[in-house]
Short mmCIF file of C-alpha atoms and ligand atoms in Angstrom, two decimals:
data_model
loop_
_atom_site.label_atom_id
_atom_site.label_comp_id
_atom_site.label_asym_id
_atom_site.label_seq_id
_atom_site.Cartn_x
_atom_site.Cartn_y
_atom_site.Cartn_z
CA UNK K 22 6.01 -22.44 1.33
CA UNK K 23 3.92 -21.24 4.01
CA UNK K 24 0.12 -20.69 3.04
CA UNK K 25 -1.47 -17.91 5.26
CA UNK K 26 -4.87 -19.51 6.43
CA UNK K 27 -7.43 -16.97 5.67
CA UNK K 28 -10.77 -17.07 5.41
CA UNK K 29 -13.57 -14.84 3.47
CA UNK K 30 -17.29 -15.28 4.90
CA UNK K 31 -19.76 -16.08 1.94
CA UNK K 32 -21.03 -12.56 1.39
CA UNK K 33 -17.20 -11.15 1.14
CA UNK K 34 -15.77 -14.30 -1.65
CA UNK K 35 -19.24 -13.09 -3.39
CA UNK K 36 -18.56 -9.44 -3.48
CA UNK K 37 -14.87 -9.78 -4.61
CA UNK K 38 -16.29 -12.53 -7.15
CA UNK K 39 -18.95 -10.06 -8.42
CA UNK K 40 -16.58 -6.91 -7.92
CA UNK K 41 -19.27 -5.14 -5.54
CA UNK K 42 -17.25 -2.37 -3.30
CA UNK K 43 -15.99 -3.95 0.02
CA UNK K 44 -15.09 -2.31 3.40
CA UNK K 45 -13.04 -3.38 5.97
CA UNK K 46 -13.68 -2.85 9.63
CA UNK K 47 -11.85 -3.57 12.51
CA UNK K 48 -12.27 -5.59 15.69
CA UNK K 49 -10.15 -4.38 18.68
CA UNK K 50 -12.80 -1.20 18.61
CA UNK K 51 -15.28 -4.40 19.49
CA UNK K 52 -12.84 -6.68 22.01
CA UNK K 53 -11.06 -3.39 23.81
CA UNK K 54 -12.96 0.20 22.14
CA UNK K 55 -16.55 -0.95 24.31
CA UNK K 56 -18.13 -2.70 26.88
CA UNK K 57 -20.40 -5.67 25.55
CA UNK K 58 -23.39 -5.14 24.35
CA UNK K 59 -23.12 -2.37 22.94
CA UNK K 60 -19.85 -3.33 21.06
CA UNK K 61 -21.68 -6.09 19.24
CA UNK K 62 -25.01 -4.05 18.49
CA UNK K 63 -22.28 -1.41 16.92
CA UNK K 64 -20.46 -3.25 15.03
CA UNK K 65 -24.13 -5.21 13.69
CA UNK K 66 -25.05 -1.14 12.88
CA UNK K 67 -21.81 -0.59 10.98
CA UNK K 68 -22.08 -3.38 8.93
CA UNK K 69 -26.05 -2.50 8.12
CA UNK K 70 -24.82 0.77 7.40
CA UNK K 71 -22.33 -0.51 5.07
CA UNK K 72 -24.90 -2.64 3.02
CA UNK K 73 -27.35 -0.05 2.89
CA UNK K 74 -24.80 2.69 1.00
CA UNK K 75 -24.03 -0.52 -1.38
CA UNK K 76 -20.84 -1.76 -0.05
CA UNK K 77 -20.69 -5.17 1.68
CA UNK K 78 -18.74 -4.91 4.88
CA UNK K 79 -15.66 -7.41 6.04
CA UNK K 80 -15.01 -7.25 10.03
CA UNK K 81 -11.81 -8.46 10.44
CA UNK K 82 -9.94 -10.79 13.38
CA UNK K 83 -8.15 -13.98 14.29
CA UNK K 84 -9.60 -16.82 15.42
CA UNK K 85 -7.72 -20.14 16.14
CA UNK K 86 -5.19 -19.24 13.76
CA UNK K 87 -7.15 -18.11 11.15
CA UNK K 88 -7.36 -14.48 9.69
CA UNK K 89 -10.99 -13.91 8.88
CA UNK K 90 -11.97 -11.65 6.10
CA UNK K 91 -15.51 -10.83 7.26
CA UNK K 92 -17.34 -12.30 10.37
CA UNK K 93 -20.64 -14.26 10.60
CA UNK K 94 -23.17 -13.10 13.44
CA UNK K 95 -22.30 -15.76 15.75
CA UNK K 96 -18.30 -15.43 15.29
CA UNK K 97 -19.37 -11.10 15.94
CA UNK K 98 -21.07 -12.29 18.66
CA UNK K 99 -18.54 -14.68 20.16
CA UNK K 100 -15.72 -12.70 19.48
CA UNK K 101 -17.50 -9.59 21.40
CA UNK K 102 -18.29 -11.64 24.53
CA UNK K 103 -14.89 -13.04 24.11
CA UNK K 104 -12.24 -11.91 27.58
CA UNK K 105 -8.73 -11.91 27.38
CA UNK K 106 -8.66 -11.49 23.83
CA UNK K 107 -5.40 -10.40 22.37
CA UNK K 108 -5.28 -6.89 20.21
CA UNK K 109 -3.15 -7.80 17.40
CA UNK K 110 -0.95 -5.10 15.77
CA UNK K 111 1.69 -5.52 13.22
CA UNK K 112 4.32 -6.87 15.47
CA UNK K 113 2.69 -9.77 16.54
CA UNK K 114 -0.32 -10.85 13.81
CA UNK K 115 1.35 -13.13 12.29
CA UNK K 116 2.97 -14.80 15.57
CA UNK K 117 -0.69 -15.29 16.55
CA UNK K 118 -1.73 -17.01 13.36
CA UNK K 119 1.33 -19.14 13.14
CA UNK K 120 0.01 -20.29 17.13
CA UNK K 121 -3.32 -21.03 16.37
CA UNK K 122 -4.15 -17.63 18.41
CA UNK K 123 -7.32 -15.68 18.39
CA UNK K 124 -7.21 -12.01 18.40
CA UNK K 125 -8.82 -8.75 17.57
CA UNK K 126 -6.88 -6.25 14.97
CA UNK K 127 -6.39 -2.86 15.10
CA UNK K 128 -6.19 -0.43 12.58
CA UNK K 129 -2.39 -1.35 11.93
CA UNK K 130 -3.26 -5.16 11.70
CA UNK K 131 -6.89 -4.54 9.62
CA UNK K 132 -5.04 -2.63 7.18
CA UNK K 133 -2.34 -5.34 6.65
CA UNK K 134 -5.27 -7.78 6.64
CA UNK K 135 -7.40 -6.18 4.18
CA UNK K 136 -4.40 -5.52 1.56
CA UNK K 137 -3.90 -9.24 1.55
CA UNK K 138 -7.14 -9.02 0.80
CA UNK K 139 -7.02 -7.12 -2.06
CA UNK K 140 -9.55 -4.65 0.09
CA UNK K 141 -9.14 -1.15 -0.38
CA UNK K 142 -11.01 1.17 1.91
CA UNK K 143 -11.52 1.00 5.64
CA UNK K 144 -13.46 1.99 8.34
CA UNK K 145 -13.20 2.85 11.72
CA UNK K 146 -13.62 5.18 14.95
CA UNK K 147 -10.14 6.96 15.41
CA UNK K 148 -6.57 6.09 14.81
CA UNK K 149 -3.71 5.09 17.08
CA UNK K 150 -1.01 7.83 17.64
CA UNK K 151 1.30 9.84 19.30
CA UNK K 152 0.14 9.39 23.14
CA UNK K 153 1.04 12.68 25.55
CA UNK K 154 4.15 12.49 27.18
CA UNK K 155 5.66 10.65 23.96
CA UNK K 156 8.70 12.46 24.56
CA UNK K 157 9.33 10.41 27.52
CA UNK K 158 7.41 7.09 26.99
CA UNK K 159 8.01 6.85 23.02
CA UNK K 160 4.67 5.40 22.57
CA UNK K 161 3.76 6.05 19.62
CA UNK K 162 1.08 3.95 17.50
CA UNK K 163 1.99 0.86 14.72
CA UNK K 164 -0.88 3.01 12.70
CA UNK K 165 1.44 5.08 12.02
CA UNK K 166 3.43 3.93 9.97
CA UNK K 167 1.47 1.34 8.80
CA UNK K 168 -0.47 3.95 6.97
CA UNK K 169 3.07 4.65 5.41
CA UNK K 170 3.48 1.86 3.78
CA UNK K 171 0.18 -0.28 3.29
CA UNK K 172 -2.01 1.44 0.51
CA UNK K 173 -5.62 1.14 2.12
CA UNK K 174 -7.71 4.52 2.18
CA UNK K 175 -8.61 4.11 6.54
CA UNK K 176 -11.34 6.34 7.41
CA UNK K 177 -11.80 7.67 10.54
CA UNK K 178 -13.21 10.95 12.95
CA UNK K 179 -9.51 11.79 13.39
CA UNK K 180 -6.99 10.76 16.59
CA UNK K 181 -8.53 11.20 20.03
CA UNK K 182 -8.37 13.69 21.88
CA UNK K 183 -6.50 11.54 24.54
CA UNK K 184 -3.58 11.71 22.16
CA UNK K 185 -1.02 14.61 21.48
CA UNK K 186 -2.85 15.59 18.22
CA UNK K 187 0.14 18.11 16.75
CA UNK K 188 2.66 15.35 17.28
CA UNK K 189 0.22 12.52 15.71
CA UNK K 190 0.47 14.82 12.75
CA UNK K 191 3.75 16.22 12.48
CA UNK K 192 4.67 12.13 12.85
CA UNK K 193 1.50 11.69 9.60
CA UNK K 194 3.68 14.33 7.86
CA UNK K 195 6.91 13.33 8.32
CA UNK K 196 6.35 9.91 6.98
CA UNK K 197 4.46 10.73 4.03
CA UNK K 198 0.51 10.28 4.44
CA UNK K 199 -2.28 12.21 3.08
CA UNK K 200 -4.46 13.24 5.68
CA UNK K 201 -7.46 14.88 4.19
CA UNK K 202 -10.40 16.40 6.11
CA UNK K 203 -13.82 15.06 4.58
CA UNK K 204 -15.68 18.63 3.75
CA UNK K 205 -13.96 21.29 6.04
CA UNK K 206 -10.93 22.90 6.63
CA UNK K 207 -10.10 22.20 9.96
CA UNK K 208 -8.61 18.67 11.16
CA UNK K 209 -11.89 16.68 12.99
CA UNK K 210 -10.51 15.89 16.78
CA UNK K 211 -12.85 12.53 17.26
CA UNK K 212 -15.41 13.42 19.86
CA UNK K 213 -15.22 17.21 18.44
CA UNK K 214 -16.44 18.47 14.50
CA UNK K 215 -13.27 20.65 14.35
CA UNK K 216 -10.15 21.49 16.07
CA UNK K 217 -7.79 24.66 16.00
CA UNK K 218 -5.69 22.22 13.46
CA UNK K 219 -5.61 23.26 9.45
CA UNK K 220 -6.13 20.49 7.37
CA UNK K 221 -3.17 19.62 5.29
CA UNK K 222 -5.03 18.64 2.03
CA UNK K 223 -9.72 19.24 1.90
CA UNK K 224 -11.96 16.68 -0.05
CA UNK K 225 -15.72 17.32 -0.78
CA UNK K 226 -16.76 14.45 -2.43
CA UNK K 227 -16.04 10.32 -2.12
CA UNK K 228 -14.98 10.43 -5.89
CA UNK K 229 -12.41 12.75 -5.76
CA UNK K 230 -10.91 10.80 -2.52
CA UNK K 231 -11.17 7.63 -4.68
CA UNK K 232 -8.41 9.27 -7.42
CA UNK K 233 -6.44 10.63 -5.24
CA UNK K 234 -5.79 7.14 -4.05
CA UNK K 235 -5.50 5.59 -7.22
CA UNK K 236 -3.19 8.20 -8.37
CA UNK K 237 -0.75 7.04 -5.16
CA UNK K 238 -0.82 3.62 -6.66
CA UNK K 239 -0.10 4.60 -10.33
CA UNK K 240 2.75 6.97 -9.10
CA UNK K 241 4.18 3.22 -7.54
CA UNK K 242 3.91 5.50 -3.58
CA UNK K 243 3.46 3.09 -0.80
CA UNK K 244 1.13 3.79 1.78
CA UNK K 245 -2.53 4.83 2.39
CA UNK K 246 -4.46 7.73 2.65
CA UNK K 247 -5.98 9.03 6.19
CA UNK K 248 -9.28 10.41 5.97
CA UNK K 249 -10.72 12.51 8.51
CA UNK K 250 -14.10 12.50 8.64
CA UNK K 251 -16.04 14.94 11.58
CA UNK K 252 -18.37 13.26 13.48
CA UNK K 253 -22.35 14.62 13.13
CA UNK K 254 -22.91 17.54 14.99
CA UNK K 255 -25.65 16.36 16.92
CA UNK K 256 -23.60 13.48 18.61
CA UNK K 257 -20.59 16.19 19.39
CA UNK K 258 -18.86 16.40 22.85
CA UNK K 259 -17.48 20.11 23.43
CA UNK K 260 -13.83 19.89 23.53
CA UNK K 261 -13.76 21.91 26.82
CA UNK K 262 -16.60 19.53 28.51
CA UNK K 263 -14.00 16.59 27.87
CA UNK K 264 -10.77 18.28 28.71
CA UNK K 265 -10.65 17.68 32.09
CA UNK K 266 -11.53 13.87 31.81
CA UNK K 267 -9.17 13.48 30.07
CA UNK K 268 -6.89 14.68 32.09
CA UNK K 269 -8.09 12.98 34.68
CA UNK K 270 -8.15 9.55 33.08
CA UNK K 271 -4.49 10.14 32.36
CA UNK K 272 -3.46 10.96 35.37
CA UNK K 273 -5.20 7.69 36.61
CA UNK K 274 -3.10 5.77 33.84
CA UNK K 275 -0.32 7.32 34.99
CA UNK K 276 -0.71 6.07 38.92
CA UNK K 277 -1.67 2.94 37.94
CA UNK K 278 1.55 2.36 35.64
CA UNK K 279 -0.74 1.31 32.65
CA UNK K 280 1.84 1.27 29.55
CA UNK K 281 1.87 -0.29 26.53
CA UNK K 282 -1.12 -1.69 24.97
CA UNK K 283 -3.28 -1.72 27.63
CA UNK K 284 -3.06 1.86 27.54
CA UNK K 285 -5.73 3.28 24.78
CA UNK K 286 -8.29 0.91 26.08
CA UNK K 287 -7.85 2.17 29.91
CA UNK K 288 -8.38 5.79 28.83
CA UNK K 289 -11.41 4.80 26.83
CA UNK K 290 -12.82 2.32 28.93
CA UNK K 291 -12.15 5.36 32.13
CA UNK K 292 -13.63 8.24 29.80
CA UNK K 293 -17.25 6.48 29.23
CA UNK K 294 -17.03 5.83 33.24
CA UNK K 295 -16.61 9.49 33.81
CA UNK K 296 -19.54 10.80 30.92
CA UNK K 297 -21.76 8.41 31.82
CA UNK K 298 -21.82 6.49 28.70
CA UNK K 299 -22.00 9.64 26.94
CA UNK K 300 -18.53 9.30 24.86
CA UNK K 301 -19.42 5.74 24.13
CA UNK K 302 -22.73 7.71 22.36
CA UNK K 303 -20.67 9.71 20.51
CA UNK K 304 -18.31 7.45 19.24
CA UNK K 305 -20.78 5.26 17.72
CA UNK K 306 -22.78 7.43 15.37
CA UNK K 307 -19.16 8.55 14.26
CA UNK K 308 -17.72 5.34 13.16
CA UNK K 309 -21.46 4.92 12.06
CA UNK K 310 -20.62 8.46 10.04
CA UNK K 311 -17.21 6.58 8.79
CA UNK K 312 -18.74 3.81 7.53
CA UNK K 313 -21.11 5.25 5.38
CA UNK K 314 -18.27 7.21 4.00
CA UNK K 315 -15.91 4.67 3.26
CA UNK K 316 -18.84 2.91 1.17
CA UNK K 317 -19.42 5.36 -0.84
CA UNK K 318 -15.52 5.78 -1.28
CA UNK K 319 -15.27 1.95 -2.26
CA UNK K 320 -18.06 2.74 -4.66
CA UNK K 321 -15.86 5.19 -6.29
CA UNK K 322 -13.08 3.09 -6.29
N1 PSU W 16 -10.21 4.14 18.35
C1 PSU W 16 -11.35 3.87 19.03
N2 PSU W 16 -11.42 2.71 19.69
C2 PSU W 16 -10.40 1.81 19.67
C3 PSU W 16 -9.22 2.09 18.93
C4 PSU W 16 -9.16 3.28 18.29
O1 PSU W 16 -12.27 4.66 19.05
O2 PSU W 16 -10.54 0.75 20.28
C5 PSU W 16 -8.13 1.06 18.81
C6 PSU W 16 -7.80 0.85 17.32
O3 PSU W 16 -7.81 -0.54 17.05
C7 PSU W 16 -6.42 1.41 17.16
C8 PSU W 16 -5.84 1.09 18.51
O4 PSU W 16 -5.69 0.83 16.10
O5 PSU W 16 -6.90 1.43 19.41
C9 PSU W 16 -4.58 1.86 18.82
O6 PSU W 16 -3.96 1.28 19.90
P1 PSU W 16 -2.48 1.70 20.29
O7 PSU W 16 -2.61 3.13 20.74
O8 PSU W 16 -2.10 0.75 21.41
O9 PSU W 16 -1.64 1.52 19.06
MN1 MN W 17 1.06 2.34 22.13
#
């Protein structure tokens, strides 16, 4: 029988041996979500973040083969510095570890990573999803239906706005996941609080998200929950100020004939050209947000 080499860093085999709440986070929003430094000084904040809400956080990647179940400060740092790293999704994880590959994992591949690891809750900036023009290019995120099937609670500030955000959730809805807006009504849009969007289910509090997930598991339902948590309002981008970058950085993706993979980290990498830095800003203080949200969750749990 194949053995899947995996590997917990101390503090994670301590807090599953002591039973103290865990979160997961992922590492392609380190390798391809921002430039270096600030990817590794963000992902150091997360996981202080974390620890200070009394959860003990587990960044998650390959490296030479091995799935890693929390990083030490020197593999963060490494792996952040790191070029040509691959972004691992479900399709081709598990090629990578059988190749003694190293890559970073997305949400898809963090949530398949932290079930194995009998982690619950996860953290992160925004989900894959439907991409504009889907109808054409059929690109449409592994997140999707990996939240369909794998039961982790993934907490994010919604799907970007470079996305086609009705489809994302018509897709969410169609294949059976809860996505619940964190304290409001409307669905969060990532760099925006709200959106025109209604929320299809409203939590107010971490406990309450916490049964609602561990009623899915008792009812024998595969698949995770989606929470949508709004990032602060004092780190918001009006919806209208990033509209037409956006557009622009699609069109620009477009041209160029990006596809594929590549094509969520051009339009982010294109979008903190054209603010400046300023969407990079935002998106850290709301997986910042996330994270202390998914502690508190894994608390409840
Ligand atoms: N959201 C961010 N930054 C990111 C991503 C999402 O703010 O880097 C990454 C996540 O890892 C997500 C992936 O799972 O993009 C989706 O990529 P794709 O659209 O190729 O499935
Ligand atoms: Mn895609």
């Amino acid at each position: 029988m194949t053995t899947i080499p995996m590997t917990y860093a101390p503090d994670v085999a301590a807090a599953k041996e002591a039973g103290t709440p865990i979160v997961a986070l992922e590492s392609t929003i380190i390798t391809h979500g921002m430039p270096y430094p600030q990817n590794v000084e963000t992902a150091r904040m997360v996981e202080s973040d974390i620890r200070a809400a009394g959860a003990v956080p587990a960044t998650i990647a390959v490296m030479n083969g091995t799935l890693h179940i929390g990083l030490t400060d020197d593999e963060l740092d490494k792996l952040a510095q790191s070029k040509n790293v691959a972004k691992l999704s479900r399709a081709d994880m598990a090629a990578c570890m059988a190749t003694g590959g190293t890559g970073a994992t997305t949400v898809a591949a963090t949530m398949i990573a932290a079930h194995l690891a009998g982690i619950h809750v996860f953290a992160t900036g925004g989900i894959g999803g439907v991409h504009k023009g889907a109808e054409t290019t059929f690109d449409i995120s592994a997140d999707l239906h990996e939240l369909a099937q794998t039961p982790v609670t993934v907490v994010a500030a919604g799907a970007k706005a470079i996305l086609d955000l009705e489809k994302t959730y018509e897709v969410l809805e169609t294949l059976g996941v809860p996505v619940i807006a964190y304290g409001q009504d409307s669905l969060p849009a990532f760099w925006s609080a709200t959106s025109p969007l209604p929320a299809p289910l409203r939590m107010d509090t971490a406990p309450d998200i916490a049964s609602a997930h561990k009623m899915r598991v008792a009812m024998g339902l595969p698949g995770g929950q989606l929470v949508t948590n709004p990032i602060p309002a004092d780190a918001e981008i009006p919806a209208e100020t990033l509209a037409p970058i956006i557009a622009q950085a699609l069109g620009e993706a477009d041209a160029q004939g990006i596809s594929a993979k590549s094509v969520t980290p051009f339009l982010l990498g294109r979008i903190f050209e054209l603010t400046d830095g300023a969407s990079l800003t935002a998106n850290i203080a709301l997986v910042r947000n996330n994270a202390r949200l998914a502690a508190q969750i894994a608390g409840a749990l």
